[in-house]
């Protein structure tokens, strides 16, 4: 920790210089032929909101990725386990533009999970962070390493509800409008948390 002498200001609280803002804006416009992707985030261990925000910030720091929208937060009962056996999840969806191919975006998602100590001991087990690629452009693929779109996204309210909030006209490739899919799935145990907010990285 650096000690600041009398009259010095803490550089961590300085406003972002205009030159940095300009570089970020320039980088955004120079992404060559970016593709749109939708990612789902979930956490049910530790400081869930802080972890989700940390994952968003880490993804934004990825070269070739620009996050365009961050959904409201939903609190969700865990899937596939006995009621009350795990803490509830905080879930959110982000929409981004990227020049990364799907395989590289998946690698980055896994790196973010590892950075937050995601453990894959059991299916449906609790986790500090879960980062799933829901959709990548209009790609439909049954590649077992990365199935696109996500094979269960169409039946998960905790994915569809926050996605609908930020993109009401969105389409899930091969499945149709998110609005129609959301209308057809149960929403019990999936509740918006209007008192919580995730920040779009600046």
PDB file of C-alpha atoms in Angstrom, residues 73-194:
ATOM      1  CA  UNK A  73     -30.533  -9.149 -11.071  1.00  0.00           C
ATOM      2  CA  UNK A  74     -32.819 -12.115 -10.369  1.00  0.00           C
ATOM      3  CA  UNK A  75     -32.806 -14.343  -7.318  1.00  0.00           C
ATOM      4  CA  UNK A  76     -33.368 -17.967  -8.231  1.00  0.00           C
ATOM      5  CA  UNK A  77     -33.929 -21.239  -6.421  1.00  0.00           C
ATOM      6  CA  UNK A  78     -31.240 -23.786  -7.399  1.00  0.00           C
ATOM      7  CA  UNK A  79     -32.095 -26.322 -10.093  1.00  0.00           C
ATOM      8  CA  UNK A  80     -31.979 -30.078  -9.708  1.00  0.00           C
ATOM      9  CA  UNK A  81     -31.413 -30.196  -5.925  1.00  0.00           C
ATOM     10  CA  UNK A  82     -33.535 -30.620  -2.796  1.00  0.00           C
ATOM     11  CA  UNK A  83     -35.253 -27.378  -1.692  1.00  0.00           C
ATOM     12  CA  UNK A  84     -33.229 -25.554   0.924  1.00  0.00           C
ATOM     13  CA  UNK A  85     -30.100 -27.651   0.364  1.00  0.00           C
ATOM     14  CA  UNK A  86     -28.217 -24.773  -1.309  1.00  0.00           C
ATOM     15  CA  UNK A  87     -28.252 -20.981  -1.115  1.00  0.00           C
ATOM     16  CA  UNK A  88     -30.295 -19.167  -3.752  1.00  0.00           C
ATOM     17  CA  UNK A  89     -28.611 -17.868  -6.891  1.00  0.00           C
ATOM     18  CA  UNK A  90     -28.222 -14.351  -8.149  1.00  0.00           C
ATOM     19  CA  UNK A  91     -28.561 -14.463 -11.939  1.00  0.00           C
ATOM     20  CA  UNK A  92     -28.046 -11.937 -14.701  1.00  0.00           C
ATOM     21  CA  UNK A  93     -27.554 -11.790 -18.462  1.00  0.00           C
ATOM     22  CA  UNK A  94     -25.110  -9.649 -20.405  1.00  0.00           C
ATOM     23  CA  UNK A  95     -25.123  -8.773 -24.088  1.00  0.00           C
ATOM     24  CA  UNK A  96     -21.768  -8.122 -25.705  1.00  0.00           C
ATOM     25  CA  UNK A  97     -20.066  -7.597 -29.023  1.00  0.00           C
ATOM     26  CA  UNK A  98     -16.919  -9.539 -29.705  1.00  0.00           C
ATOM     27  CA  UNK A  99     -14.369 -10.340 -32.363  1.00  0.00           C
ATOM     28  CA  UNK A 100     -13.453 -13.547 -30.548  1.00  0.00           C
ATOM     29  CA  UNK A 101     -14.637 -16.819 -32.079  1.00  0.00           C
ATOM     30  CA  UNK A 102     -16.966 -18.897 -29.896  1.00  0.00           C
ATOM     31  CA  UNK A 103     -14.158 -21.211 -28.753  1.00  0.00           C
ATOM     32  CA  UNK A 104     -12.041 -18.295 -27.507  1.00  0.00           C
ATOM     33  CA  UNK A 105     -15.023 -16.691 -25.793  1.00  0.00           C
ATOM     34  CA  UNK A 106     -15.646 -20.011 -24.029  1.00  0.00           C
ATOM     35  CA  UNK A 107     -12.002 -20.144 -22.920  1.00  0.00           C
ATOM     36  CA  UNK A 108     -12.349 -16.648 -21.491  1.00  0.00           C
ATOM     37  CA  UNK A 109     -15.574 -17.600 -19.694  1.00  0.00           C
ATOM     38  CA  UNK A 110     -13.812 -20.575 -18.098  1.00  0.00           C
ATOM     39  CA  UNK A 111     -10.837 -18.372 -17.127  1.00  0.00           C
ATOM     40  CA  UNK A 112     -13.209 -15.976 -15.356  1.00  0.00           C
ATOM     41  CA  UNK A 113     -14.810 -18.898 -13.515  1.00  0.00           C
ATOM     42  CA  UNK A 114     -11.394 -20.151 -12.433  1.00  0.00           C
ATOM     43  CA  UNK A 115     -10.387 -16.674 -11.267  1.00  0.00           C
ATOM     44  CA  UNK A 116     -13.352 -16.738  -8.901  1.00  0.00           C
ATOM     45  CA  UNK A 117     -12.510 -20.281  -7.736  1.00  0.00           C
ATOM     46  CA  UNK A 118     -15.327 -22.076  -9.495  1.00  0.00           C
ATOM     47  CA  UNK A 119     -15.314 -25.750  -8.458  1.00  0.00           C
ATOM     48  CA  UNK A 120     -16.848 -28.436 -10.694  1.00  0.00           C
ATOM     49  CA  UNK A 121     -17.184 -31.256  -8.183  1.00  0.00           C
ATOM     50  CA  UNK A 122     -20.797 -32.143  -8.907  1.00  0.00           C
ATOM     51  CA  UNK A 123     -23.505 -31.414 -11.425  1.00  0.00           C
ATOM     52  CA  UNK A 124     -25.980 -28.845 -10.078  1.00  0.00           C
ATOM     53  CA  UNK A 125     -23.501 -28.186  -7.255  1.00  0.00           C
ATOM     54  CA  UNK A 126     -23.145 -24.743  -5.682  1.00  0.00           C
ATOM     55  CA  UNK A 127     -20.662 -22.437  -7.341  1.00  0.00           C
ATOM     56  CA  UNK A 128     -19.090 -19.050  -6.827  1.00  0.00           C
ATOM     57  CA  UNK A 129     -19.696 -18.170 -10.462  1.00  0.00           C
ATOM     58  CA  UNK A 130     -21.173 -19.779 -13.539  1.00  0.00           C
ATOM     59  CA  UNK A 131     -20.566 -18.149 -16.940  1.00  0.00           C
ATOM     60  CA  UNK A 132     -22.513 -19.717 -19.811  1.00  0.00           C
ATOM     61  CA  UNK A 133     -22.639 -18.679 -23.453  1.00  0.00           C
ATOM     62  CA  UNK A 134     -26.359 -18.597 -24.231  1.00  0.00           C
ATOM     63  CA  UNK A 135     -26.109 -17.528 -27.857  1.00  0.00           C
ATOM     64  CA  UNK A 136     -23.435 -16.398 -30.301  1.00  0.00           C
ATOM     65  CA  UNK A 137     -24.735 -14.483 -33.319  1.00  0.00           C
ATOM     66  CA  UNK A 138     -27.085 -16.835 -35.201  1.00  0.00           C
ATOM     67  CA  UNK A 139     -24.817 -19.852 -34.788  1.00  0.00           C
ATOM     68  CA  UNK A 140     -26.502 -23.215 -34.285  1.00  0.00           C
ATOM     69  CA  UNK A 141     -24.020 -25.985 -33.471  1.00  0.00           C
ATOM     70  CA  UNK A 142     -24.171 -29.361 -31.730  1.00  0.00           C
ATOM     71  CA  UNK A 143     -20.445 -29.368 -30.964  1.00  0.00           C
ATOM     72  CA  UNK A 144     -20.226 -31.209 -27.606  1.00  0.00           C
ATOM     73  CA  UNK A 145     -17.551 -28.774 -26.359  1.00  0.00           C
ATOM     74  CA  UNK A 146     -19.803 -25.764 -26.975  1.00  0.00           C
ATOM     75  CA  UNK A 147     -23.385 -26.384 -28.053  1.00  0.00           C
ATOM     76  CA  UNK A 148     -24.982 -23.242 -29.481  1.00  0.00           C
ATOM     77  CA  UNK A 149     -27.341 -21.906 -28.490  1.00  0.00           C
ATOM     78  CA  UNK A 150     -27.142 -23.238 -24.924  1.00  0.00           C
ATOM     79  CA  UNK A 151     -29.130 -26.505 -24.999  1.00  0.00           C
ATOM     80  CA  UNK A 152     -31.302 -25.627 -21.975  1.00  0.00           C
ATOM     81  CA  UNK A 153     -31.611 -21.850 -22.312  1.00  0.00           C
ATOM     82  CA  UNK A 154     -35.078 -22.104 -23.863  1.00  0.00           C
ATOM     83  CA  UNK A 155     -36.510 -23.714 -20.730  1.00  0.00           C
ATOM     84  CA  UNK A 156     -34.818 -21.596 -18.051  1.00  0.00           C
ATOM     85  CA  UNK A 157     -36.700 -18.570 -16.764  1.00  0.00           C
ATOM     86  CA  UNK A 158     -33.571 -17.382 -14.969  1.00  0.00           C
ATOM     87  CA  UNK A 159     -31.970 -16.930 -18.406  1.00  0.00           C
ATOM     88  CA  UNK A 160     -34.987 -15.826 -20.414  1.00  0.00           C
ATOM     89  CA  UNK A 161     -36.398 -13.270 -17.936  1.00  0.00           C
ATOM     90  CA  UNK A 162     -33.261 -11.114 -17.564  1.00  0.00           C
ATOM     91  CA  UNK A 163     -32.506 -11.456 -21.283  1.00  0.00           C
ATOM     92  CA  UNK A 164     -36.010 -10.252 -22.123  1.00  0.00           C
ATOM     93  CA  UNK A 165     -35.515  -7.273 -19.788  1.00  0.00           C
ATOM     94  CA  UNK A 166     -32.573  -5.973 -21.838  1.00  0.00           C
ATOM     95  CA  UNK A 167     -33.663  -7.206 -25.284  1.00  0.00           C
ATOM     96  CA  UNK A 168     -37.450  -7.576 -25.534  1.00  0.00           C
ATOM     97  CA  UNK A 169     -37.217  -8.365 -29.260  1.00  0.00           C
ATOM     98  CA  UNK A 170     -34.441 -10.941 -28.903  1.00  0.00           C
ATOM     99  CA  UNK A 171     -34.538 -14.279 -30.686  1.00  0.00           C
ATOM    100  CA  UNK A 172     -32.944 -17.496 -29.468  1.00  0.00           C
ATOM    101  CA  UNK A 173     -31.461 -19.086 -32.609  1.00  0.00           C
ATOM    102  CA  UNK A 174     -33.444 -22.119 -33.650  1.00  0.00           C
ATOM    103  CA  UNK A 175     -36.031 -21.571 -30.895  1.00  0.00           C
ATOM    104  CA  UNK A 176     -37.762 -18.295 -31.696  1.00  0.00           C
ATOM    105  CA  UNK A 177     -38.592 -15.095 -29.781  1.00  0.00           C
ATOM    106  CA  UNK A 178     -37.411 -14.925 -26.184  1.00  0.00           C
ATOM    107  CA  UNK A 179     -40.746 -13.332 -25.251  1.00  0.00           C
ATOM    108  CA  UNK A 180     -42.647 -16.416 -26.486  1.00  0.00           C
ATOM    109  CA  UNK A 181     -40.246 -18.824 -24.818  1.00  0.00           C
ATOM    110  CA  UNK A 182     -40.508 -16.940 -21.526  1.00  0.00           C
ATOM    111  CA  UNK A 183     -44.303 -17.057 -21.662  1.00  0.00           C
ATOM    112  CA  UNK A 184     -44.127 -20.846 -21.890  1.00  0.00           C
ATOM    113  CA  UNK A 185     -41.890 -21.614 -18.894  1.00  0.00           C
ATOM    114  CA  UNK A 186     -42.722 -21.603 -15.165  1.00  0.00           C
ATOM    115  CA  UNK A 187     -41.322 -18.618 -13.265  1.00  0.00           C
ATOM    116  CA  UNK A 188     -41.744 -19.925  -9.727  1.00  0.00           C
ATOM    117  CA  UNK A 189     -38.570 -19.402  -7.729  1.00  0.00           C
ATOM    118  CA  UNK A 190     -37.257 -16.765 -10.158  1.00  0.00           C
ATOM    119  CA  UNK A 191     -37.771 -13.311  -8.664  1.00  0.00           C
ATOM    120  CA  UNK A 192     -36.443  -9.909  -9.763  1.00  0.00           C
ATOM    121  CA  UNK A 193     -34.355  -8.077  -7.166  1.00  0.00           C
ATOM    122  CA  UNK A 194     -35.099  -4.422  -7.826  1.00  0.00           C
TER     123      UNK A 194
END
